[in-house]
mmCIF file with all atom_site columns, C-alpha atoms in Angstrom:
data_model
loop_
_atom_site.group_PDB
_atom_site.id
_atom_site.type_symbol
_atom_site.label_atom_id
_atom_site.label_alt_id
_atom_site.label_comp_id
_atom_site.label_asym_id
_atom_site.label_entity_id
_atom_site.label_seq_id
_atom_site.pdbx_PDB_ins_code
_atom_site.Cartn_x
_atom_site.Cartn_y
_atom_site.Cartn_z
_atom_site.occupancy
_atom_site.B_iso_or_equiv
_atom_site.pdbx_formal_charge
_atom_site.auth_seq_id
_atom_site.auth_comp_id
_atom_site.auth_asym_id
_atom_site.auth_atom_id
_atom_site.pdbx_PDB_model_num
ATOM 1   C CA . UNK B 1 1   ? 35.044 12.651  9.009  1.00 88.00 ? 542 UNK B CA 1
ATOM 2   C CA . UNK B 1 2   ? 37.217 11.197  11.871 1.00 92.00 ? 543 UNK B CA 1
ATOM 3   C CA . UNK B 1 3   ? 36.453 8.249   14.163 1.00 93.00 ? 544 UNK B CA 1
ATOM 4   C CA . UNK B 1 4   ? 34.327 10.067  16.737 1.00 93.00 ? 545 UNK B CA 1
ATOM 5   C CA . UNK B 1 5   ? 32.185 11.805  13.798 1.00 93.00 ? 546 UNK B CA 1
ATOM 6   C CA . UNK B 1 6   ? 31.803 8.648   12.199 1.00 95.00 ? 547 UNK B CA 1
ATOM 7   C CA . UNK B 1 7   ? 30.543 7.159   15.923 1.00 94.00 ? 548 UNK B CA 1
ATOM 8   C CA . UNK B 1 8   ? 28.034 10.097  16.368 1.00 92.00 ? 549 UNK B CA 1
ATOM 9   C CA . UNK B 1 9   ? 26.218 9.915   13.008 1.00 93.00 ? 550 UNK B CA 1
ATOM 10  C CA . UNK B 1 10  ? 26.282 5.676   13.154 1.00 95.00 ? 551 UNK B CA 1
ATOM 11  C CA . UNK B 1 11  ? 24.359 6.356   16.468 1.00 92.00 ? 552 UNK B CA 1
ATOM 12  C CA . UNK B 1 12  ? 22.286 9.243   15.371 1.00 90.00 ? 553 UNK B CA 1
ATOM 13  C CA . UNK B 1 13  ? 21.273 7.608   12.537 1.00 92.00 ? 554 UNK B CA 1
ATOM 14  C CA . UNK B 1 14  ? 20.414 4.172   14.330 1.00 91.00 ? 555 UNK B CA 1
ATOM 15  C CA . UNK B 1 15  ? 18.283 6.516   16.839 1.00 86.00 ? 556 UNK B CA 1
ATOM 16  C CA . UNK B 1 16  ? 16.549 8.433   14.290 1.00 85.00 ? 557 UNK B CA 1
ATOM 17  C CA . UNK B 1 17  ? 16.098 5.124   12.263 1.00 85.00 ? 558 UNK B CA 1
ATOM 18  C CA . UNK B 1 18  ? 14.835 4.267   16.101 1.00 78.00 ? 559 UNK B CA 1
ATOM 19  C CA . UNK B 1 19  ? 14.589 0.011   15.721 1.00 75.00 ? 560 UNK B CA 1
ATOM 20  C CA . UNK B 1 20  ? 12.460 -0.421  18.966 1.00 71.00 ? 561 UNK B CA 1
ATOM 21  C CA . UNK B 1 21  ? 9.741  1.505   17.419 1.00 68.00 ? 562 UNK B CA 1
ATOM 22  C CA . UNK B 1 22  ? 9.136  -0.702  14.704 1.00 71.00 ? 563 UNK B CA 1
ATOM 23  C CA . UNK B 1 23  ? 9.157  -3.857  16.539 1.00 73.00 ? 564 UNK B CA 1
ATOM 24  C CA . UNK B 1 24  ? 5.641  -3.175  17.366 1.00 69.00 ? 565 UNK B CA 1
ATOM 25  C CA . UNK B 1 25  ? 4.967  -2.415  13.292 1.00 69.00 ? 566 UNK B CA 1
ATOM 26  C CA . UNK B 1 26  ? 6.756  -5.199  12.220 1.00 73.00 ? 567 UNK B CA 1
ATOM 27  C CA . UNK B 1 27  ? 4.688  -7.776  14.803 1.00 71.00 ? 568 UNK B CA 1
ATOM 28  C CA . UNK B 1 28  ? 1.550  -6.121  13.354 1.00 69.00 ? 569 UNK B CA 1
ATOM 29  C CA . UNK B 1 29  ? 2.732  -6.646  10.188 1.00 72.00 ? 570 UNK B CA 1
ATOM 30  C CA . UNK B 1 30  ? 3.890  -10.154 9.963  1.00 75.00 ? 571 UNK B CA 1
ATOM 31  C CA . UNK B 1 31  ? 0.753  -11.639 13.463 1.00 71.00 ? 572 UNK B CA 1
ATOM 32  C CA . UNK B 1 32  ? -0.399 -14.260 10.439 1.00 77.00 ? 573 UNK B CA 1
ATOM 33  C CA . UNK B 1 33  ? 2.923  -15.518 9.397  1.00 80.00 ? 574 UNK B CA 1
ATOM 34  C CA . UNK B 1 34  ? 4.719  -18.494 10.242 1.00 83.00 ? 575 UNK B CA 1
ATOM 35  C CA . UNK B 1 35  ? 7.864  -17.569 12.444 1.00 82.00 ? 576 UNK B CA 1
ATOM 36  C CA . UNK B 1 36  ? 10.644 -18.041 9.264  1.00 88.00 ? 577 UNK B CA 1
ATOM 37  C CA . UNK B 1 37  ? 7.921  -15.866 7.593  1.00 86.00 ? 578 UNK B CA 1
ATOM 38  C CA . UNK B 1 38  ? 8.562  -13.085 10.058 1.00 84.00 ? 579 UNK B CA 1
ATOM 39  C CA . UNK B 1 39  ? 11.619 -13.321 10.422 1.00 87.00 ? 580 UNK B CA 1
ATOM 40  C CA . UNK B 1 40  ? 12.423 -13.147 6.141  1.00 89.00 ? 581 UNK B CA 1
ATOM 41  C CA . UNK B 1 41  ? 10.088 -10.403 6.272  1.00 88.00 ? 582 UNK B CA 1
ATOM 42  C CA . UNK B 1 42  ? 12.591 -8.460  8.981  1.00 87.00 ? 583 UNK B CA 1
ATOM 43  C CA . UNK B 1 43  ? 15.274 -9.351  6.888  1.00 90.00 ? 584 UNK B CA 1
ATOM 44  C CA . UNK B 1 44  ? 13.856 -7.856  3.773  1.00 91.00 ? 585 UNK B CA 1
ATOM 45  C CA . UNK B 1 45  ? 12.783 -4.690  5.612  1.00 90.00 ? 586 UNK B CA 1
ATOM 46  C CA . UNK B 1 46  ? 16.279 -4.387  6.765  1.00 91.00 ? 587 UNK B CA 1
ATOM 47  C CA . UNK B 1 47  ? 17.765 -4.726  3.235  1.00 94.00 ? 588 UNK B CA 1
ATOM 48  C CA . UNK B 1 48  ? 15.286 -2.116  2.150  1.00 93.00 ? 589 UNK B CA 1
ATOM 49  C CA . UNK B 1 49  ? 16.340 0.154   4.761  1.00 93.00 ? 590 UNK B CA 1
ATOM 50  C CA . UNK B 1 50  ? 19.896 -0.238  3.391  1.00 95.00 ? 591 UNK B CA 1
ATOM 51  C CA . UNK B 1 51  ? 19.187 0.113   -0.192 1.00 95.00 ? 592 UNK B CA 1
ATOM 52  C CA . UNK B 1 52  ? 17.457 4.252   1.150  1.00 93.00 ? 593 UNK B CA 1
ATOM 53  C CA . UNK B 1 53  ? 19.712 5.060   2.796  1.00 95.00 ? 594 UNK B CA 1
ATOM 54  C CA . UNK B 1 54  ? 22.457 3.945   0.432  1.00 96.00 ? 595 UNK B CA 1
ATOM 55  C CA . UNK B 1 55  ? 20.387 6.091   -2.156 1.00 95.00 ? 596 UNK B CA 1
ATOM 56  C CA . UNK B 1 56  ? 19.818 8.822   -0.061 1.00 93.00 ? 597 UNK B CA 1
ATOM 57  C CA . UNK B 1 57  ? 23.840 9.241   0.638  1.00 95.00 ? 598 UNK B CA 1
ATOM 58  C CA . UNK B 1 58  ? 24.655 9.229   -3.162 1.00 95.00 ? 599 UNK B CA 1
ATOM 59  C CA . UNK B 1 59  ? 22.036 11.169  -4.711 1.00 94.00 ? 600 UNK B CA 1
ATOM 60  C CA . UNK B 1 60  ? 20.385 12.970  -1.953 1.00 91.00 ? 601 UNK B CA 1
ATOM 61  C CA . UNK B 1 61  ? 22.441 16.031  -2.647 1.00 89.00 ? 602 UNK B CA 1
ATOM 62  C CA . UNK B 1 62  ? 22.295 15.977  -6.509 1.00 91.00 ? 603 UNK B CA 1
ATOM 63  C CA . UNK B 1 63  ? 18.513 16.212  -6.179 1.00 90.00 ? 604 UNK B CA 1
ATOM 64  C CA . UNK B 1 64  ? 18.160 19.174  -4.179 1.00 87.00 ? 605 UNK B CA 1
ATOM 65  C CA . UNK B 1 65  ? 20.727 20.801  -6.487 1.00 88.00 ? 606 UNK B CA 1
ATOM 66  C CA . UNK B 1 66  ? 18.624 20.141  -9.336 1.00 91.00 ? 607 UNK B CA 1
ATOM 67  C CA . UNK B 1 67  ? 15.290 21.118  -7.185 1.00 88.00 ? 608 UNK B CA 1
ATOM 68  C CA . UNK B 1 68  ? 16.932 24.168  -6.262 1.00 88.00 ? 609 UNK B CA 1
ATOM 69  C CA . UNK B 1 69  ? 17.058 23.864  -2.352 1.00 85.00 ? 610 UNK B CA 1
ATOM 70  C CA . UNK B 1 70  ? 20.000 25.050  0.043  1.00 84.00 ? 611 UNK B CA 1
ATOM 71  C CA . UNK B 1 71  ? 21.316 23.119  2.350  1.00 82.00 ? 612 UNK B CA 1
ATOM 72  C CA . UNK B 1 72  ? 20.034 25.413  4.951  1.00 87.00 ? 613 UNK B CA 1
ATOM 73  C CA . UNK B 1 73  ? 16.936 25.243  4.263  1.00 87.00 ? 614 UNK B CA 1
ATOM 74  C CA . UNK B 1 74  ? 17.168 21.949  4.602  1.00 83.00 ? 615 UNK B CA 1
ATOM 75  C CA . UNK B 1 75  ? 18.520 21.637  7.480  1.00 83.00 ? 616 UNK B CA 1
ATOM 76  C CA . UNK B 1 76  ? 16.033 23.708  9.129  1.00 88.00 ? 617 UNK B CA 1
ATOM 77  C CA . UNK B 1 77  ? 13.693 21.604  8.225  1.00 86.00 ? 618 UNK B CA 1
ATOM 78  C CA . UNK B 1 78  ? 15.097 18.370  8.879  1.00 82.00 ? 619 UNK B CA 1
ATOM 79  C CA . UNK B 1 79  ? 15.431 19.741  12.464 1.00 84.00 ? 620 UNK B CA 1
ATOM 80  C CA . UNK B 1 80  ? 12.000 20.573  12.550 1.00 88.00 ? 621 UNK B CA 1
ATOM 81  C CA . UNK B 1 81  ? 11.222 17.014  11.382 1.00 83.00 ? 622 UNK B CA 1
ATOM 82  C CA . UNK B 1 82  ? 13.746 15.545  14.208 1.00 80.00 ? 623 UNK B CA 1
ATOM 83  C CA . UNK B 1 83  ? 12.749 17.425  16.827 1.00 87.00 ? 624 UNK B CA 1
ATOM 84  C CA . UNK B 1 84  ? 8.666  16.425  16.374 1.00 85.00 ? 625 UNK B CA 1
ATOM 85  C CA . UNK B 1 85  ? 9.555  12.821  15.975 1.00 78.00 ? 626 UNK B CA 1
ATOM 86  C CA . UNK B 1 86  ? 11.908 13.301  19.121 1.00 82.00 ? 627 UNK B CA 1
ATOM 87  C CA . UNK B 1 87  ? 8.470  14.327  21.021 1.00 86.00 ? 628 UNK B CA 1
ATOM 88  C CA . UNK B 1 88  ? 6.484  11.267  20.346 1.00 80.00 ? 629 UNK B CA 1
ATOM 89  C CA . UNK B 1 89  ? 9.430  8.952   21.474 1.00 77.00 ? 630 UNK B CA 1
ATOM 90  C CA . UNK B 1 90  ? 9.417  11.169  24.658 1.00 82.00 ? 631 UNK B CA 1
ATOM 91  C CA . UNK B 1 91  ? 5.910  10.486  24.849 1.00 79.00 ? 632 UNK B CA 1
ATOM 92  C CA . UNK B 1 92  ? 6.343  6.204   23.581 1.00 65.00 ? 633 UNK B CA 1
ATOM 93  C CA . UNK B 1 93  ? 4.525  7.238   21.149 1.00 64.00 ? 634 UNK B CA 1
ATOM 94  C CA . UNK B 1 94  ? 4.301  6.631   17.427 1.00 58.00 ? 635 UNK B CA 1
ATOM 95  C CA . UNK B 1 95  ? 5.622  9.658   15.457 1.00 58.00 ? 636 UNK B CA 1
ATOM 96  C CA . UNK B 1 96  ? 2.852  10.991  12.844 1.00 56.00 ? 637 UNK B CA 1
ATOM 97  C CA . UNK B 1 97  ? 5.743  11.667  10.933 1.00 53.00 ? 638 UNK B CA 1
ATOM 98  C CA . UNK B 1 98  ? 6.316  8.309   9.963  1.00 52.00 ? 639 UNK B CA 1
ATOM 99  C CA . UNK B 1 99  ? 3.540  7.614   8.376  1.00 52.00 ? 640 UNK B CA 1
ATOM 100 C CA . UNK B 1 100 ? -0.159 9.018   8.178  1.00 54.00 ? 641 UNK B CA 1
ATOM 101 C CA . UNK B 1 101 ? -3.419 7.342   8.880  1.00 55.00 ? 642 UNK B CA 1
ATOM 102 C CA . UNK B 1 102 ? -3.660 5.874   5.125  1.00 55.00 ? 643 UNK B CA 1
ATOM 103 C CA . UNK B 1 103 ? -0.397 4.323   5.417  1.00 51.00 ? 644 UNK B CA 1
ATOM 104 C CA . UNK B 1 104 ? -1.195 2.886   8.963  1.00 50.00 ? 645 UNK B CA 1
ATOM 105 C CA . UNK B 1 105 ? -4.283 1.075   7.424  1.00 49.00 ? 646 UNK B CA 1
ATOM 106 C CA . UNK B 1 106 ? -1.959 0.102   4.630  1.00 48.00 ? 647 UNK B CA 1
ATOM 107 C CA . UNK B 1 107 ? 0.525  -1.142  7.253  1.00 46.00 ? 648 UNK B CA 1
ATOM 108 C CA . UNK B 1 108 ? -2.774 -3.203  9.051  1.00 44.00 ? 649 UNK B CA 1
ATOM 109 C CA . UNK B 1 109 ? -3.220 -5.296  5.606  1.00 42.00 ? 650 UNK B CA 1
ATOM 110 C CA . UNK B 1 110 ? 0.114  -7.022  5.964  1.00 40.00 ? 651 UNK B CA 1
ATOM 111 C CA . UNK B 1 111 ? 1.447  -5.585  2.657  1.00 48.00 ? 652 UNK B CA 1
ATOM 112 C CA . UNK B 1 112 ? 4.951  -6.368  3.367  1.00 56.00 ? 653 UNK B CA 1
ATOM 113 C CA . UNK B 1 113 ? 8.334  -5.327  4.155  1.00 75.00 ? 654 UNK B CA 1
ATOM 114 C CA . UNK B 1 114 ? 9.345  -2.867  2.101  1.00 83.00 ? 655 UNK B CA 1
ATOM 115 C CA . UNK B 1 115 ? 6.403  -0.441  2.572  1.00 73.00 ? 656 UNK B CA 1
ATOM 116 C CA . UNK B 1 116 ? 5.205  0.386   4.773  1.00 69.00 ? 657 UNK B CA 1
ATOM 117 C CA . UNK B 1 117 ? 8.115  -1.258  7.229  1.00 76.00 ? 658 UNK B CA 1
ATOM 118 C CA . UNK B 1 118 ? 11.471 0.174   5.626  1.00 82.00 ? 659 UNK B CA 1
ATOM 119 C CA . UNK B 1 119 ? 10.031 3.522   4.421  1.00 82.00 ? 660 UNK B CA 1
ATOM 120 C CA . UNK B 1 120 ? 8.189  5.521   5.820  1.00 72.00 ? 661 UNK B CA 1
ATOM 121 C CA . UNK B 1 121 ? 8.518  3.710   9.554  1.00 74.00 ? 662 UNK B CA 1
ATOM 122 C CA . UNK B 1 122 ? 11.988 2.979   9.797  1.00 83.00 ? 663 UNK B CA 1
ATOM 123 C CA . UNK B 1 123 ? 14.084 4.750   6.716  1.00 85.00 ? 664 UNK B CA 1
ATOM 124 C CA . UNK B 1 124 ? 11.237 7.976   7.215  1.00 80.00 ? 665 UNK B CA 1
ATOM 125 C CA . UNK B 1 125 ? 11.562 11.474  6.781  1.00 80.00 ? 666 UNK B CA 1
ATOM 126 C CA . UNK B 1 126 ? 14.641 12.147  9.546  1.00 84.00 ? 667 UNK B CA 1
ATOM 127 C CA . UNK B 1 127 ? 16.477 9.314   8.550  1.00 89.00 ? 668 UNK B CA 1
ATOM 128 C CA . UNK B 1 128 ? 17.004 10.912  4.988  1.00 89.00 ? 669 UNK B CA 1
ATOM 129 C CA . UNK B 1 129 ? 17.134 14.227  5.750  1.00 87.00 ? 670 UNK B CA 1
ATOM 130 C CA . UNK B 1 130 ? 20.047 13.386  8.404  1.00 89.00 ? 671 UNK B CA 1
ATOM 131 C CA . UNK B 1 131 ? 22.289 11.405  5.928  1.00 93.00 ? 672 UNK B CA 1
ATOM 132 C CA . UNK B 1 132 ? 21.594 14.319  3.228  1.00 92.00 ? 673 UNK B CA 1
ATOM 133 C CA . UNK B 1 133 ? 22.692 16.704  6.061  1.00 90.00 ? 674 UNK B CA 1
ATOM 134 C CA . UNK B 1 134 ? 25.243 14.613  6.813  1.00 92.00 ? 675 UNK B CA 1
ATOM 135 C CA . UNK B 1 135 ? 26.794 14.155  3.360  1.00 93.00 ? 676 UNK B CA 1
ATOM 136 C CA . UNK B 1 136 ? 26.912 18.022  2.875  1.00 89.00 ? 677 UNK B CA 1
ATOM 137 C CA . UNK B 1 137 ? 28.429 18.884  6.364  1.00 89.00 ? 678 UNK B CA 1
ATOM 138 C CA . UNK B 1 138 ? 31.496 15.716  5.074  1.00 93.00 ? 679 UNK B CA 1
ATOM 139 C CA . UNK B 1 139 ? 32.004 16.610  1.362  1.00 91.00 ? 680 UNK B CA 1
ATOM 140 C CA . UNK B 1 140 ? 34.086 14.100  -0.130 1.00 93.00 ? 681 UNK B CA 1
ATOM 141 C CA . UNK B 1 141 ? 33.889 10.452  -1.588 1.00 95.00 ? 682 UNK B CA 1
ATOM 142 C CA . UNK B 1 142 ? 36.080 8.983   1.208  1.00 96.00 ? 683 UNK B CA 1
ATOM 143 C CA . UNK B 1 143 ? 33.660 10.569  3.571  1.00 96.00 ? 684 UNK B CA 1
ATOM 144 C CA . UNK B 1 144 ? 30.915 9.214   1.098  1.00 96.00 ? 685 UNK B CA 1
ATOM 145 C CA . UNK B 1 145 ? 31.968 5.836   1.530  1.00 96.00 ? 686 UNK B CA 1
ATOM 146 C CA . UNK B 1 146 ? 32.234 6.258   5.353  1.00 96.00 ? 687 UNK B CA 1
ATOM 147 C CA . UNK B 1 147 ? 28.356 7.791   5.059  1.00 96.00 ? 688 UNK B CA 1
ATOM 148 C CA . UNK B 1 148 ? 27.583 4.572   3.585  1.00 97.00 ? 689 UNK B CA 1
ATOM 149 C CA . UNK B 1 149 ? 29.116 2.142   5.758  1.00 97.00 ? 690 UNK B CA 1
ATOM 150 C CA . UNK B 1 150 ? 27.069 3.794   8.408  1.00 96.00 ? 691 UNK B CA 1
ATOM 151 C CA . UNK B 1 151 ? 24.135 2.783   6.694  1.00 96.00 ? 692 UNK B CA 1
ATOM 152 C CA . UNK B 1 152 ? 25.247 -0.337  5.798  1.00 96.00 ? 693 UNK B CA 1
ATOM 153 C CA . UNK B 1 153 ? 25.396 -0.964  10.069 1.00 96.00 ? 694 UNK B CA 1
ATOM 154 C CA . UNK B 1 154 ? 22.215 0.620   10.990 1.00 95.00 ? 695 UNK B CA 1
ATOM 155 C CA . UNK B 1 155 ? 20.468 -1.791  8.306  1.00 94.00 ? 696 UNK B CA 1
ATOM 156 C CA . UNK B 1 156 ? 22.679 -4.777  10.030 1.00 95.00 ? 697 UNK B CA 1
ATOM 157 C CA . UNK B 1 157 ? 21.916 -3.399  13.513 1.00 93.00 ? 698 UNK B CA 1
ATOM 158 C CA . UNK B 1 158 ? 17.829 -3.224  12.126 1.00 90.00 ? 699 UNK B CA 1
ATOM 159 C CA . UNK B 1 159 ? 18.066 -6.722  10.750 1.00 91.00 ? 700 UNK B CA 1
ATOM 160 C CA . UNK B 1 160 ? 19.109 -8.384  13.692 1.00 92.00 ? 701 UNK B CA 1
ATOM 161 C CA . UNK B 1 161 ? 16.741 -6.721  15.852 1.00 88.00 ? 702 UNK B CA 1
ATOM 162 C CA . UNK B 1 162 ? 13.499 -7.131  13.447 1.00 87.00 ? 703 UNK B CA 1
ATOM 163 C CA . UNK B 1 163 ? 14.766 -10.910 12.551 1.00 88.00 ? 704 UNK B CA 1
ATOM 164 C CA . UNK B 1 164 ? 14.579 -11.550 16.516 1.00 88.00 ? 705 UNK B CA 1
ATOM 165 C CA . UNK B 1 165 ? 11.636 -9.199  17.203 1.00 80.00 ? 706 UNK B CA 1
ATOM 166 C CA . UNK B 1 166 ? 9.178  -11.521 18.858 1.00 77.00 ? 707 UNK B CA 1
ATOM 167 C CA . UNK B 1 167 ? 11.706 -12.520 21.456 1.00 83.00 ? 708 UNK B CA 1
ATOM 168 C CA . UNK B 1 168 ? 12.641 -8.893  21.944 1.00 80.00 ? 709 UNK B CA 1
ATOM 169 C CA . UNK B 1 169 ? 9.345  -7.837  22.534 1.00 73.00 ? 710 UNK B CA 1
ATOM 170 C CA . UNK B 1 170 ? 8.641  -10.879 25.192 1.00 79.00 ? 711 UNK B CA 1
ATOM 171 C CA . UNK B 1 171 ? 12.102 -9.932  27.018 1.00 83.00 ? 712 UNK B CA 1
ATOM 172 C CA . UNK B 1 172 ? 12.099 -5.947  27.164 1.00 78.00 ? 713 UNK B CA 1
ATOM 173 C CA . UNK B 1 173 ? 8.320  -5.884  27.204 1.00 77.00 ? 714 UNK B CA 1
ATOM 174 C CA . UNK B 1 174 ? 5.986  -2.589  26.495 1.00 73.00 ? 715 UNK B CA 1
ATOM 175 C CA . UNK B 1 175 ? 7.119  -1.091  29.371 1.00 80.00 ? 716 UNK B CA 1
ATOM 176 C CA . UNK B 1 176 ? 10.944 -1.350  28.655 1.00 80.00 ? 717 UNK B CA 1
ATOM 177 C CA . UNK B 1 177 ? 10.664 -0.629  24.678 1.00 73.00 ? 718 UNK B CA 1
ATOM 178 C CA . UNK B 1 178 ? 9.172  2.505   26.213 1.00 77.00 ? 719 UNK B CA 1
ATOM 179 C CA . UNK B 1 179 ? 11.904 3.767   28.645 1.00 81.00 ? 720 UNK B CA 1
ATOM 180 C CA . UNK B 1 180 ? 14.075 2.989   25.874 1.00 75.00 ? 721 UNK B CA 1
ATOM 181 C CA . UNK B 1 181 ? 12.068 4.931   23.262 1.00 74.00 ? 722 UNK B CA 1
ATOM 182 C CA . UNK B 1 182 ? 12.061 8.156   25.702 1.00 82.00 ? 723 UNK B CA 1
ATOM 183 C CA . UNK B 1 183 ? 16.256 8.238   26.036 1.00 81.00 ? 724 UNK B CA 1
ATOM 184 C CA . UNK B 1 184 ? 16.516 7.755   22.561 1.00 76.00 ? 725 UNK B CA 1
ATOM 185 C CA . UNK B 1 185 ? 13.638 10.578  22.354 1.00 80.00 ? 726 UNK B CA 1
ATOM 186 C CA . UNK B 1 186 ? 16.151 13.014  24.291 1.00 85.00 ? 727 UNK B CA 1
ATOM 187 C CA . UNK B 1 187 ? 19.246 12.095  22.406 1.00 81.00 ? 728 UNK B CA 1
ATOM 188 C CA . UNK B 1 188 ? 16.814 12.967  19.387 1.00 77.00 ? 729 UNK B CA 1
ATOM 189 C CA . UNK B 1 189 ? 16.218 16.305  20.545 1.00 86.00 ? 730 UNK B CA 1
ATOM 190 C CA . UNK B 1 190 ? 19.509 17.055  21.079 1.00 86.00 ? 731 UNK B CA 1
ATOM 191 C CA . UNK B 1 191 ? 20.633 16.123  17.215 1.00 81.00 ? 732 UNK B CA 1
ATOM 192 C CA . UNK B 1 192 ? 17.362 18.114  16.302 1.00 83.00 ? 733 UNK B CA 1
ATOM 193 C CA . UNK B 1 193 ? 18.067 21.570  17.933 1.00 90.00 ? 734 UNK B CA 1
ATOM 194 C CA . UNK B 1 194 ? 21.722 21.590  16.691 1.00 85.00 ? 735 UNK B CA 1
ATOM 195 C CA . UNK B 1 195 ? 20.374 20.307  12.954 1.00 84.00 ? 736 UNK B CA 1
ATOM 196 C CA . UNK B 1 196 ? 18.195 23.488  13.543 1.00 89.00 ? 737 UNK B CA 1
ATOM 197 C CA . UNK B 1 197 ? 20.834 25.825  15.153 1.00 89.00 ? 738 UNK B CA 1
ATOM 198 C CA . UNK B 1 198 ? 23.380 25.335  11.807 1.00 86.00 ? 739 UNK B CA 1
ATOM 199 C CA . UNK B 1 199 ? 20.351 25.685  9.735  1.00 86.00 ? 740 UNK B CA 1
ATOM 200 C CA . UNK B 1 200 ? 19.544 28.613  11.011 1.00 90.00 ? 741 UNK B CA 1
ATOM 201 C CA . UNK B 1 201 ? 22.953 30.079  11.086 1.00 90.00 ? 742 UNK B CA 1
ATOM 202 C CA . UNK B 1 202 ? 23.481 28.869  7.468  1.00 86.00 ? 743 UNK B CA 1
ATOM 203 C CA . UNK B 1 203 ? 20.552 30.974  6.350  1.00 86.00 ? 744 UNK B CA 1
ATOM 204 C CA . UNK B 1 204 ? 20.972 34.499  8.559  1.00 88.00 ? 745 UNK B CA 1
ATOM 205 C CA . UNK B 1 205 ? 25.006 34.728  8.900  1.00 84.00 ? 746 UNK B CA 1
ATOM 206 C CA . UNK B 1 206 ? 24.465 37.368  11.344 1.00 82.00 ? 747 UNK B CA 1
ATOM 207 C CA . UNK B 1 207 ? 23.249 35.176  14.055 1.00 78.00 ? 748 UNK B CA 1
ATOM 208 C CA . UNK B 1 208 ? 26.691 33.282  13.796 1.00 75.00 ? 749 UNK B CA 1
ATOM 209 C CA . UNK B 1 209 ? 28.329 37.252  15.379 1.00 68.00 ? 750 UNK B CA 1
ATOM 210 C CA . UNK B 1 210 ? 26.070 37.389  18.259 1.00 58.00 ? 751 UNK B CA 1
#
């Protein structure tokens, strides 16, 4: 993994991970706490995020050895998964594929910030799936360690955003978070069809000759 590959999964990974969707979450989350209780709460969300991520880099691909799945397949599906949650942020909306309607009334209980804030809203379904994908396209611990400090800066970059998300919120506003939401949305998209494309290629060779 060079410089510029390292670049494009840091910033597909931060727009997958997609902080300016769970400002909203996280002001839901924390609307009865004092403001050093919000902003602790970011902090541990962020550190949660970190601690998946770093997980998912390390043993993400030693688990779907033992379960048996290709990376393919996998990638198939984690294009799939990229591509839906890149429709909702064109829409500014909230992707149903980061969490489902128990887990939102979960989220409206104020339960914390490790669920439902880091996982499923932030370090979801395409998060994971894009650092697994990521680890098999750069085999190799250097490349493993570069992986990881990737993570390591989209959990900084998530930090500092959730720490200061009420005055993020009152400066962007809904309206902003939203335009905001629908580039990353098309950036999304983008990552999702060529996810999709190698995928696909990966599992019938002879589209790779047409």
């Amino acid at each position: 993994m060079d410089f510029p590959q390292f670049v494009n999964h840091f910033i597909g990974l931060l727009v997958i991970a997609n902080p300016l969707s769970a400002l909203p979450a996280v002001l839901r989350v924390t609307r009865n706490q004092t403001l050093l209780e919000k902003r602790r709460t970011g902090l541990v969300s962020a550190f949660a995020v970190g601690i998946i991520l770093l997980g998912a880099t390390w043993v993400g691909t030693p688990l779907l050895m033992v379960l048996g799945i290709e990376l393919p397949s996998f990638q198939v599906a984690g294009g799939v998964v990229l591509f839906l949650m890149s429709l909702s942020m064109l829409s500014a909306e909230e992707s149903p594929m980061k969490h489902t309607p128990e887990e939102q009334k979960e989220k409206q209980k104020d339960l914390g910030a490790v669920v439902p804030l880091a996982i499923p809203i932030i370090a979801g379904p395409g998060a994971i799936s894009t650092v697994i994908v990521s680890v098999n396209q750069f085999p190799g611990i250097f490349n493993l360690l570069m992986i990881s400090i990737s993570s390591i800066l989209v959990a900084l970059v998530m930090g500092i955003l959730l720490y200061f998300a009420a005055n993020l919120e009152r400066v962007f506003g809904k309206g902003g978070i939203n335009v905001i939401n629908r580039l990353g949305g098309l950036i999304l998209a983008a990552i999702a069809i060529q996810t999709l494309a190698t995928g696909m290629t990966g599992l019938f060779p002879i589209l790779a000759r047409t």
